[in-house]
Amino acid sequence: MSARRRRRRATAEEAEKEEEAAAEGSDKEADLEKSLRELDLRTDLDVPDIPPPTDRTPEILKRALSGLSARWKNWWIRGILSLAMISGFFLVIYLGSFMLMLLVLSIQVKCYHEIITIGYRVYHSYDLPWFRSLSWYFLLCVNYFFYGETVADYFATFVQRREQLQFLIRYHRFISFALYLTGFCMFVLSLVKKHYRLQFYMFAWTHVTLLITVTQSHLVIQNLFEGMIWFLVPISSVICNDIAAYIFGFFFGKTPLIKLSPKKTWEGFIGGFFSTVVFGFIFSYFLAQHQYFVCPVEYNSETNRFVTECEPSELFQIKKYPLPPLFQAVLGWETVNMYPFQLHSIALSTFASLIGPFGGFFASGFKRAFKIKDFADTIPGHGGIMDRFDCQYLMATFVHVYITSFIRGPNPSKLLKQLLILQPEQQLSVYKTLKSHLIEKGILQPSLRV
């Protein structure tokens, strides 16, 4: 056989092998794609139907609304319960900052309970060991870390007076890590053969739930310390948008907004936007007139109480603003007097009405994935607590980022609290450094003696 013929034969064999490999590869890809489709289908089928929530509507309401259609009956139940919740919310505001913090903590725990319970019900047949106990243990660990940071930051003077608290604050992060590490080791020890994947899935479920609930509620409290107005305006804007969107959608809604929430309409979305912006602008005007709402919340170690007394910042002092030519022609005014905070309220209200609802859409997708109508049946006509606060968590993060980016500056009082914690020799060193700096700037005279 000639060399040319051998080369041709070798080339033909290589081509044949490549074709076989390609065919085999395509078969493997087809098999992989088929198995993935089957896995997706099996995953959906394996999610059991959770029993529908029970109707907890009070009997007196059921009898009073018995003659109405289901649509109008739900309207009245939602309306009455909404007014009751809003009234309770104003009562908590009247009771003060500490009660608001307890309210936020209570809502956080309830929302966490509702999400974890869904996971427990969906996979209850697997009888996972330690799942619920570890879930609540991790909740305690994360809350201990975040609220410990808050105590160290805002209650420094109070902590300085108590030696037992000084130890906890000094080694707070180490203690927090040790507590979490204990839970992590307990989880590893709880792993059971044939359930590894499911247990790691539920481990991730718990941590995502912690991220959604605990961290966001911590940001809500951080916003509250900046001044109650930074707490009330964002939360009230989300509530207003939810109510206005429901009303506009109920009476005028015809155009579907998003497939995840079939009852949401463009008419409700647009009506809610304009209503929320107007509400936020007017509501912030009334709040900005009172120190109780605009002053940062601080802890007075002498009286052991939270105080909201200060000289209002420039954000809460009336200023004169020129109006655009179009508004001058329509209103006949050249200028308008308003609080600078009202301009910030427009940004907060816009986020609450345009981006905030996506928290609700996300929750709708979550509920559809697990074939449930509501997170729980805590509030008749509304569902669970999480159903009412699914948009608030996005809002809390935005407000915190907004304050740190555009509002917050150096805080002398917080810096002074940190200086008071230092040892006397450290305080003296800071004093000498500050004095030298002021002399170099020409603010103090070199001959000044203390």
Short mmCIF file of C-alpha atoms in Angstrom, two decimals:
data_model
loop_
_atom_site.label_atom_id
_atom_site.label_comp_id
_atom_site.label_asym_id
_atom_site.label_seq_id
_atom_site.Cartn_x
_atom_site.Cartn_y
_atom_site.Cartn_z
CA MET A 1 0.00 0.00 0.00
CA SER A 2 1.43 3.35 -1.04
CA ALA A 3 2.05 6.11 1.44
CA ARG A 4 -0.58 8.33 -0.24
CA ARG A 5 -3.24 5.62 0.08
CA ARG A 6 -2.39 5.07 3.78
CA ARG A 7 -2.71 8.79 4.46
CA ARG A 8 -6.13 8.85 2.75
CA ARG A 9 -7.30 5.86 4.76
CA ALA A 10 -6.07 7.38 8.03
CA THR A 11 -7.83 10.65 7.19
CA ALA A 12 -11.07 8.80 6.46
CA GLU A 13 -10.83 6.90 9.75
CA GLU A 14 -10.24 10.13 11.68
CA ALA A 15 -13.23 11.76 10.00
CA GLU A 16 -15.37 8.74 10.84
CA LYS A 17 -14.27 8.88 14.49
CA GLU A 18 -15.05 12.60 14.65
CA GLU A 19 -18.54 11.97 13.27
CA GLU A 20 -19.12 9.21 15.81
CA ALA A 21 -17.89 11.44 18.63
CA ALA A 22 -20.11 14.28 17.46
CA ALA A 23 -23.10 11.94 17.25
CA GLU A 24 -22.33 10.56 20.69
CA GLY A 25 -21.95 14.10 22.07
CA SER A 26 -25.27 15.18 20.59
CA ASP A 27 -26.93 12.08 22.06
CA LYS A 28 -25.46 12.92 25.48
CA GLU A 29 -26.67 16.52 25.20
CA ALA A 30 -30.13 15.28 24.21
CA ASP A 31 -30.19 12.86 27.14
CA LEU A 32 -29.00 15.60 29.52
CA GLU A 33 -31.64 18.01 28.27
CA LYS A 34 -34.32 15.32 28.61
CA SER A 35 -33.23 14.49 32.16
CA LEU A 36 -33.25 18.16 33.13
CA ARG A 37 -36.77 18.55 31.78
CA GLU A 38 -37.86 15.49 33.73
CA LEU A 39 -36.15 16.85 36.85
CA ASP A 40 -37.93 20.19 36.53
CA LEU A 41 -41.25 18.44 36.02
CA ARG A 42 -40.65 16.07 38.90
CA THR A 43 -39.63 18.98 41.15
CA ASP A 44 -42.92 20.76 40.44
CA LEU A 45 -44.92 17.60 40.97
CA ASP A 46 -43.09 16.80 44.21
CA VAL A 47 -44.21 20.07 45.79
CA PRO A 48 -47.32 19.00 47.70
CA ASP A 49 -50.43 21.10 47.84
CA ILE A 50 -50.52 22.95 51.16
CA PRO A 51 -53.97 22.96 52.74
CA PRO A 52 -55.76 26.26 52.11
CA PRO A 53 -55.65 28.72 55.01
CA THR A 54 -58.59 28.81 57.36
CA ASP A 55 -60.99 31.73 57.35
CA ARG A 56 -60.41 33.71 60.55
CA THR A 57 -62.92 36.44 59.79
CA PRO A 58 -64.84 37.32 62.98
CA GLU A 59 -68.37 35.92 63.03
CA ILE A 60 -69.88 39.37 63.55
CA LEU A 61 -68.35 40.51 60.25
CA LYS A 62 -69.49 37.37 58.47
CA ARG A 63 -73.09 37.94 59.56
CA ALA A 64 -72.99 41.67 58.74
CA LEU A 65 -71.62 41.02 55.22
CA SER A 66 -73.49 37.81 54.45
CA GLY A 67 -75.73 39.44 51.81
CA LEU A 68 -72.84 40.78 49.71
CA SER A 69 -71.04 39.14 46.82
CA ALA A 70 -67.62 37.59 47.45
CA ARG A 71 -65.91 40.55 45.74
CA TRP A 72 -67.58 43.21 47.88
CA LYS A 73 -67.34 41.08 51.00
CA ASN A 74 -63.56 40.91 50.57
CA TRP A 75 -63.51 44.67 49.94
CA TRP A 76 -65.23 45.45 53.24
CA ILE A 77 -63.18 42.94 55.24
CA ARG A 78 -59.91 44.33 53.86
CA GLY A 79 -61.07 47.89 54.47
CA ILE A 80 -62.19 47.38 58.06
CA LEU A 81 -59.08 45.41 59.01
CA SER A 82 -56.85 48.00 57.27
CA LEU A 83 -58.39 50.80 59.35
CA ALA A 84 -57.92 48.72 62.49
CA MET A 85 -54.23 48.09 61.71
CA ILE A 86 -53.60 51.75 60.87
CA SER A 87 -55.24 52.82 64.15
CA GLY A 88 -53.07 50.37 66.07
CA PHE A 89 -50.01 51.69 64.26
CA PHE A 90 -50.78 55.28 65.29
CA LEU A 91 -51.25 54.10 68.88
CA VAL A 92 -47.77 52.55 68.85
CA ILE A 93 -46.34 55.80 67.45
CA TYR A 94 -47.95 57.67 70.34
CA LEU A 95 -46.35 55.26 72.82
CA GLY A 96 -42.89 56.20 71.57
CA SER A 97 -39.73 54.97 69.88
CA PHE A 98 -39.13 51.98 72.13
CA MET A 99 -42.57 50.53 71.37
CA LEU A 100 -41.92 51.04 67.65
CA MET A 101 -38.71 49.03 67.96
CA LEU A 102 -40.59 46.24 69.72
CA LEU A 103 -43.21 46.34 66.96
CA VAL A 104 -40.53 46.00 64.28
CA LEU A 105 -38.96 43.09 66.16
CA SER A 106 -42.34 41.37 66.55
CA ILE A 107 -43.13 41.75 62.85
CA GLN A 108 -39.69 40.40 61.96
CA VAL A 109 -40.18 37.27 64.09
CA LYS A 110 -43.67 36.68 62.69
CA CYS A 111 -42.54 37.07 59.08
CA TYR A 112 -39.66 34.68 59.71
CA HIS A 113 -42.06 32.19 61.29
CA GLU A 114 -44.41 32.31 58.29
CA ILE A 115 -41.66 31.67 55.73
CA ILE A 116 -40.00 28.91 57.76
CA THR A 117 -43.40 27.26 58.36
CA ILE A 118 -43.98 27.07 54.61
CA GLY A 119 -40.72 25.17 54.22
CA TYR A 120 -41.62 22.88 57.11
CA ARG A 121 -45.08 22.11 55.69
CA VAL A 122 -43.86 21.51 52.16
CA TYR A 123 -41.19 19.02 53.27
CA HIS A 124 -42.76 17.76 56.48
CA SER A 125 -42.88 14.16 55.20
CA TYR A 126 -39.09 13.98 55.16
CA ASP A 127 -38.97 14.50 58.93
CA LEU A 128 -35.70 16.41 58.86
CA PRO A 129 -33.88 16.30 62.22
CA TRP A 130 -33.33 19.56 64.10
CA PHE A 131 -34.62 21.67 61.20
CA ARG A 132 -37.03 23.87 63.15
CA SER A 133 -34.80 24.07 66.23
CA LEU A 134 -31.79 25.13 64.17
CA SER A 135 -33.87 27.66 62.24
CA TRP A 136 -34.90 29.43 65.44
CA TYR A 137 -31.40 29.12 66.85
CA PHE A 138 -29.94 30.90 63.81
CA LEU A 139 -32.61 33.60 64.20
CA LEU A 140 -31.47 34.22 67.78
CA CYS A 141 -27.81 34.31 66.72
CA VAL A 142 -28.35 36.84 63.95
CA ASN A 143 -30.56 39.04 66.11
CA TYR A 144 -27.97 38.92 68.89
CA PHE A 145 -25.32 40.12 66.44
CA PHE A 146 -27.33 42.98 64.88
CA TYR A 147 -28.95 44.29 68.05
CA GLY A 148 -25.66 43.99 69.91
CA GLU A 149 -24.13 46.26 67.27
CA THR A 150 -26.96 48.73 67.82
CA VAL A 151 -26.45 48.72 71.59
CA ALA A 152 -22.73 49.32 71.17
CA ASP A 153 -23.36 52.16 68.75
CA TYR A 154 -26.24 54.06 70.36
CA PHE A 155 -26.01 53.13 74.05
CA ALA A 156 -22.28 53.54 74.59
CA THR A 157 -22.65 55.73 77.69
CA PHE A 158 -25.11 53.31 79.27
CA VAL A 159 -22.82 50.35 78.58
CA GLN A 160 -19.79 52.17 80.00
CA ARG A 161 -21.45 52.33 83.42
CA ARG A 162 -22.01 48.56 83.68
CA GLU A 163 -18.99 46.28 83.81
CA GLN A 164 -20.88 43.11 82.84
CA LEU A 165 -22.05 44.76 79.63
CA GLN A 166 -18.57 46.03 78.81
CA PHE A 167 -17.33 42.46 78.45
CA LEU A 168 -20.23 41.53 76.16
CA ILE A 169 -19.73 44.59 73.97
CA ARG A 170 -15.95 44.28 73.78
CA TYR A 171 -16.11 40.67 72.58
CA HIS A 172 -19.49 40.96 70.90
CA ARG A 173 -18.42 39.87 67.41
CA PHE A 174 -16.39 36.97 68.72
CA ILE A 175 -19.33 35.77 70.85
CA SER A 176 -21.66 36.15 67.86
CA PHE A 177 -19.35 34.13 65.66
CA ALA A 178 -18.99 31.44 68.31
CA LEU A 179 -22.76 31.15 68.62
CA TYR A 180 -23.19 30.85 64.86
CA LEU A 181 -20.36 28.33 64.64
CA THR A 182 -22.14 26.20 67.23
CA GLY A 183 -25.25 26.14 65.08
CA PHE A 184 -23.18 25.33 62.00
CA CYS A 185 -21.60 22.33 63.73
CA MET A 186 -25.02 21.19 64.94
CA PHE A 187 -26.27 21.29 61.35
CA VAL A 188 -23.34 19.19 60.13
CA LEU A 189 -23.96 16.64 62.89
CA SER A 190 -27.64 16.48 61.94
CA LEU A 191 -26.96 15.39 58.34
CA VAL A 192 -28.73 12.13 57.54
CA LYS A 193 -28.03 9.72 54.67
CA LYS A 194 -30.41 10.01 51.69
CA HIS A 195 -31.47 13.50 52.78
CA TYR A 196 -28.21 15.43 52.27
CA ARG A 197 -29.41 17.50 49.33
CA LEU A 198 -32.70 18.39 50.98
CA GLN A 199 -31.01 19.36 54.23
CA PHE A 200 -28.60 21.68 52.44
CA TYR A 201 -31.53 23.12 50.56
CA MET A 202 -33.33 23.89 53.81
CA PHE A 203 -30.09 25.30 55.25
CA ALA A 204 -30.04 27.76 52.37
CA TRP A 205 -33.77 28.41 52.87
CA THR A 206 -33.13 29.43 56.47
CA HIS A 207 -30.27 31.78 55.60
CA VAL A 208 -32.12 33.49 52.76
CA THR A 209 -35.06 34.00 55.13
CA LEU A 210 -32.69 35.55 57.67
CA LEU A 211 -31.36 37.87 54.98
CA ILE A 212 -34.85 38.98 54.00
CA THR A 213 -36.24 39.49 57.49
CA VAL A 214 -33.57 40.17 60.11
CA THR A 215 -31.17 42.37 58.16
CA GLN A 216 -33.98 44.46 56.70
CA SER A 217 -35.72 44.96 60.06
CA HIS A 218 -32.36 46.03 61.48
CA LEU A 219 -32.16 48.70 58.77
CA VAL A 220 -35.67 49.86 59.70
CA ILE A 221 -34.49 50.49 63.26
CA GLN A 222 -31.35 52.23 61.99
CA ASN A 223 -33.61 54.57 59.98
CA LEU A 224 -35.72 55.18 63.08
CA PHE A 225 -32.68 56.39 65.03
CA GLU A 226 -32.09 59.04 62.34
CA GLY A 227 -35.47 60.54 63.20
CA MET A 228 -38.97 59.13 63.34
CA ILE A 229 -39.85 60.95 60.12
CA TRP A 230 -37.43 58.67 58.23
CA PHE A 231 -39.38 55.75 59.63
CA LEU A 232 -42.93 57.04 59.19
CA VAL A 233 -42.85 58.61 55.73
CA PRO A 234 -41.40 55.55 53.91
CA ILE A 235 -43.64 53.05 55.71
CA SER A 236 -46.74 55.23 55.29
CA SER A 237 -45.91 55.74 51.60
CA VAL A 238 -45.85 51.98 51.01
CA ILE A 239 -49.14 51.57 52.89
CA CYS A 240 -50.71 54.45 50.95
CA ASN A 241 -49.52 53.02 47.64
CA ASP A 242 -50.91 49.59 48.51
CA ILE A 243 -54.32 51.02 49.45
CA ALA A 244 -54.51 53.49 46.52
CA ALA A 245 -53.44 50.87 43.98
CA TYR A 246 -56.08 48.49 45.33
CA ILE A 247 -58.82 51.15 45.16
CA PHE A 248 -57.93 52.34 41.64
CA GLY A 249 -57.56 48.76 40.47
CA PHE A 250 -60.85 47.74 42.08
CA PHE A 251 -62.90 50.47 40.45
CA PHE A 252 -60.99 51.24 37.22
CA GLY A 253 -58.62 48.32 36.65
CA LYS A 254 -58.88 46.67 33.23
CA THR A 255 -55.31 46.30 31.91
CA PRO A 256 -53.23 43.52 33.54
CA LEU A 257 -49.87 44.70 34.85
CA ILE A 258 -47.85 41.52 35.44
CA LYS A 259 -48.57 37.81 35.10
CA LEU A 260 -47.24 37.02 38.59
CA SER A 261 -50.13 39.03 40.08
CA PRO A 262 -53.17 38.78 37.79
CA LYS A 263 -55.19 41.18 39.95
CA LYS A 264 -52.62 43.98 39.56
CA THR A 265 -53.52 46.48 36.83
CA TRP A 266 -51.85 49.41 35.12
CA GLU A 267 -54.69 51.66 36.27
CA GLY A 268 -54.03 50.72 39.89
CA PHE A 269 -50.27 51.07 39.45
CA ILE A 270 -50.49 54.57 37.92
CA GLY A 271 -53.20 55.75 40.30
CA GLY A 272 -51.19 54.47 43.24
CA PHE A 273 -48.09 56.33 42.03
CA PHE A 274 -49.69 59.77 41.85
CA SER A 275 -51.64 59.26 45.08
CA THR A 276 -48.50 58.19 46.94
CA VAL A 277 -46.40 61.14 45.78
CA VAL A 278 -49.11 63.62 46.80
CA PHE A 279 -49.63 61.86 50.13
CA GLY A 280 -45.89 61.75 50.93
CA PHE A 281 -45.49 65.45 50.10
CA ILE A 282 -48.38 66.51 52.34
CA PHE A 283 -47.70 64.04 55.16
CA SER A 284 -44.03 65.09 55.40
CA TYR A 285 -45.12 68.75 55.66
CA PHE A 286 -47.12 68.02 58.82
CA LEU A 287 -44.45 65.80 60.38
CA ALA A 288 -41.62 68.28 59.69
CA GLN A 289 -43.25 70.84 62.01
CA HIS A 290 -42.69 68.75 65.17
CA GLN A 291 -39.43 67.95 66.96
CA TYR A 292 -40.86 64.62 68.07
CA PHE A 293 -40.72 63.38 64.48
CA VAL A 294 -37.65 65.14 63.05
CA CYS A 295 -35.08 64.86 65.86
CA PRO A 296 -32.78 61.82 65.99
CA VAL A 297 -33.81 59.27 68.58
CA GLU A 298 -31.21 59.22 71.36
CA TYR A 299 -30.96 57.40 74.63
CA ASN A 300 -30.61 59.55 77.76
CA SER A 301 -28.58 57.51 80.25
CA GLU A 302 -29.53 59.83 83.13
CA THR A 303 -33.28 59.38 82.75
CA ASN A 304 -33.05 55.92 81.12
CA ARG A 305 -35.42 57.05 78.39
CA PHE A 306 -35.37 57.73 74.68
CA VAL A 307 -35.50 61.44 73.88
CA THR A 308 -36.30 63.33 70.70
CA GLU A 309 -35.28 66.87 71.48
CA CYS A 310 -32.95 68.94 69.31
CA GLU A 311 -32.58 72.02 67.18
CA PRO A 312 -34.09 70.93 63.83
CA SER A 313 -31.58 70.72 61.01
CA GLU A 314 -31.86 72.68 57.77
CA LEU A 315 -33.92 69.87 56.28
CA PHE A 316 -36.76 70.81 58.60
CA GLN A 317 -36.67 74.61 58.33
CA ILE A 318 -38.95 76.48 55.94
CA LYS A 319 -37.25 77.78 52.80
CA LYS A 320 -38.42 79.72 49.78
CA TYR A 321 -38.17 77.96 46.39
CA PRO A 322 -38.80 79.49 42.95
CA LEU A 323 -41.42 77.71 40.87
CA PRO A 324 -40.85 76.62 37.25
CA PRO A 325 -42.39 78.97 34.63
CA LEU A 326 -45.18 76.51 33.81
CA PHE A 327 -46.35 76.34 37.41
CA GLN A 328 -46.03 80.13 37.74
CA ALA A 329 -48.39 80.55 34.77
CA VAL A 330 -50.91 78.05 36.15
CA LEU A 331 -50.82 78.95 39.86
CA GLY A 332 -49.86 82.59 39.62
CA TRP A 333 -47.12 82.11 42.24
CA GLU A 334 -43.48 82.89 41.69
CA THR A 335 -42.17 81.17 44.83
CA VAL A 336 -43.38 78.63 47.36
CA ASN A 337 -42.43 78.08 50.99
CA MET A 338 -41.75 74.46 51.98
CA TYR A 339 -39.45 72.21 53.96
CA PRO A 340 -36.43 70.79 52.09
CA PHE A 341 -37.41 67.37 53.41
CA GLN A 342 -40.53 67.52 51.24
CA LEU A 343 -38.30 67.27 48.16
CA HIS A 344 -36.73 64.14 49.63
CA SER A 345 -40.22 62.79 50.34
CA ILE A 346 -40.89 62.88 46.59
CA ALA A 347 -37.91 60.56 46.04
CA LEU A 348 -39.07 58.25 48.84
CA SER A 349 -42.66 58.18 47.57
CA THR A 350 -41.53 57.55 44.00
CA PHE A 351 -39.50 54.55 45.08
CA ALA A 352 -42.37 53.28 47.24
CA SER A 353 -44.80 53.38 44.31
CA LEU A 354 -42.57 52.34 41.38
CA ILE A 355 -40.00 49.91 42.85
CA GLY A 356 -41.61 48.91 46.14
CA PRO A 357 -44.37 46.85 44.44
CA PHE A 358 -41.69 44.56 43.00
CA GLY A 359 -41.25 43.22 46.52
CA GLY A 360 -44.88 42.17 46.30
CA PHE A 361 -44.34 40.66 42.84
CA PHE A 362 -41.38 38.70 44.22
CA ALA A 363 -43.58 37.41 47.04
CA SER A 364 -46.27 36.46 44.52
CA GLY A 365 -43.75 34.42 42.55
CA PHE A 366 -42.62 32.71 45.75
CA LYS A 367 -46.20 31.80 46.66
CA ARG A 368 -46.91 30.49 43.16
CA ALA A 369 -43.78 28.35 43.28
CA PHE A 370 -45.14 26.58 46.37
CA LYS A 371 -48.82 26.62 45.39
CA ILE A 372 -50.07 28.80 48.23
CA LYS A 373 -52.42 31.78 48.18
CA ASP A 374 -51.03 33.61 51.22
CA PHE A 375 -48.08 33.24 53.57
CA ALA A 376 -50.48 32.62 56.46
CA ASP A 377 -54.01 33.38 57.64
CA THR A 378 -53.12 35.78 60.44
CA ILE A 379 -55.14 38.76 59.17
CA PRO A 380 -58.58 38.07 57.60
CA GLY A 381 -58.77 39.40 54.06
CA HIS A 382 -55.04 40.16 53.97
CA GLY A 383 -53.29 36.85 54.59
CA GLY A 384 -50.18 36.73 56.72
CA ILE A 385 -48.00 39.47 58.17
CA MET A 386 -45.49 38.85 55.37
CA ASP A 387 -48.24 39.53 52.81
CA ARG A 388 -48.56 43.04 54.24
CA PHE A 389 -44.85 43.77 54.61
CA ASP A 390 -43.37 42.21 51.47
CA CYS A 391 -42.78 45.69 49.98
CA GLN A 392 -41.52 47.25 53.20
CA TYR A 393 -38.20 45.40 53.20
CA LEU A 394 -37.11 46.84 49.85
CA MET A 395 -38.15 50.24 51.16
CA ALA A 396 -36.07 49.89 54.32
CA THR A 397 -32.92 49.18 52.35
CA PHE A 398 -33.52 52.09 49.99
CA VAL A 399 -34.09 54.56 52.84
CA HIS A 400 -30.91 53.43 54.60
CA VAL A 401 -28.86 53.79 51.41
CA TYR A 402 -30.53 57.14 50.66
CA ILE A 403 -29.69 58.53 54.10
CA THR A 404 -26.06 57.41 54.00
CA SER A 405 -25.60 58.67 50.42
CA PHE A 406 -27.40 62.03 50.44
CA ILE A 407 -28.30 63.04 54.00
CA ARG A 408 -26.06 61.85 56.78
CA GLY A 409 -22.97 63.86 57.65
CA PRO A 410 -20.53 63.70 60.57
CA ASN A 411 -22.38 63.25 63.85
CA PRO A 412 -20.62 65.15 66.67
CA SER A 413 -22.76 63.63 69.43
CA LYS A 414 -21.99 60.07 68.33
CA LEU A 415 -18.29 60.91 68.05
CA LEU A 416 -18.35 62.40 71.54
CA LYS A 417 -19.92 59.21 72.94
CA GLN A 418 -17.12 57.18 71.41
CA LEU A 419 -14.50 59.51 72.88
CA LEU A 420 -16.01 59.17 76.34
CA ILE A 421 -15.51 55.40 76.19
CA LEU A 422 -11.76 55.78 75.72
CA GLN A 423 -9.27 55.58 78.57
CA PRO A 424 -8.16 58.95 80.10
CA GLU A 425 -4.71 58.80 78.48
CA GLN A 426 -6.33 58.11 75.11
CA GLN A 427 -8.72 61.04 75.57
CA LEU A 428 -5.76 63.29 76.44
CA SER A 429 -3.92 62.17 73.31
CA VAL A 430 -6.97 63.01 71.17
CA TYR A 431 -7.25 66.39 72.89
CA LYS A 432 -3.59 67.27 72.19
CA THR A 433 -3.88 66.21 68.56
CA LEU A 434 -7.07 68.23 68.08
CA LYS A 435 -5.53 71.26 69.79
CA SER A 436 -2.45 71.14 67.53
CA HIS A 437 -4.69 70.85 64.47
CA LEU A 438 -6.80 73.87 65.52
CA ILE A 439 -3.66 75.94 66.16
CA GLU A 440 -2.32 75.10 62.69
CA LYS A 441 -5.64 76.18 61.18
CA GLY A 442 -5.46 79.49 63.07
CA ILE A 443 -8.63 78.78 65.04
CA LEU A 444 -6.81 78.71 68.40
CA GLN A 445 -3.97 80.91 69.55
CA PRO A 446 -0.66 79.16 70.40
CA SER A 447 -0.60 80.91 73.77
CA LEU A 448 -3.91 79.36 74.80
CA ARG A 449 -3.50 77.38 78.02
CA VAL A 450 -5.80 74.83 79.58
#
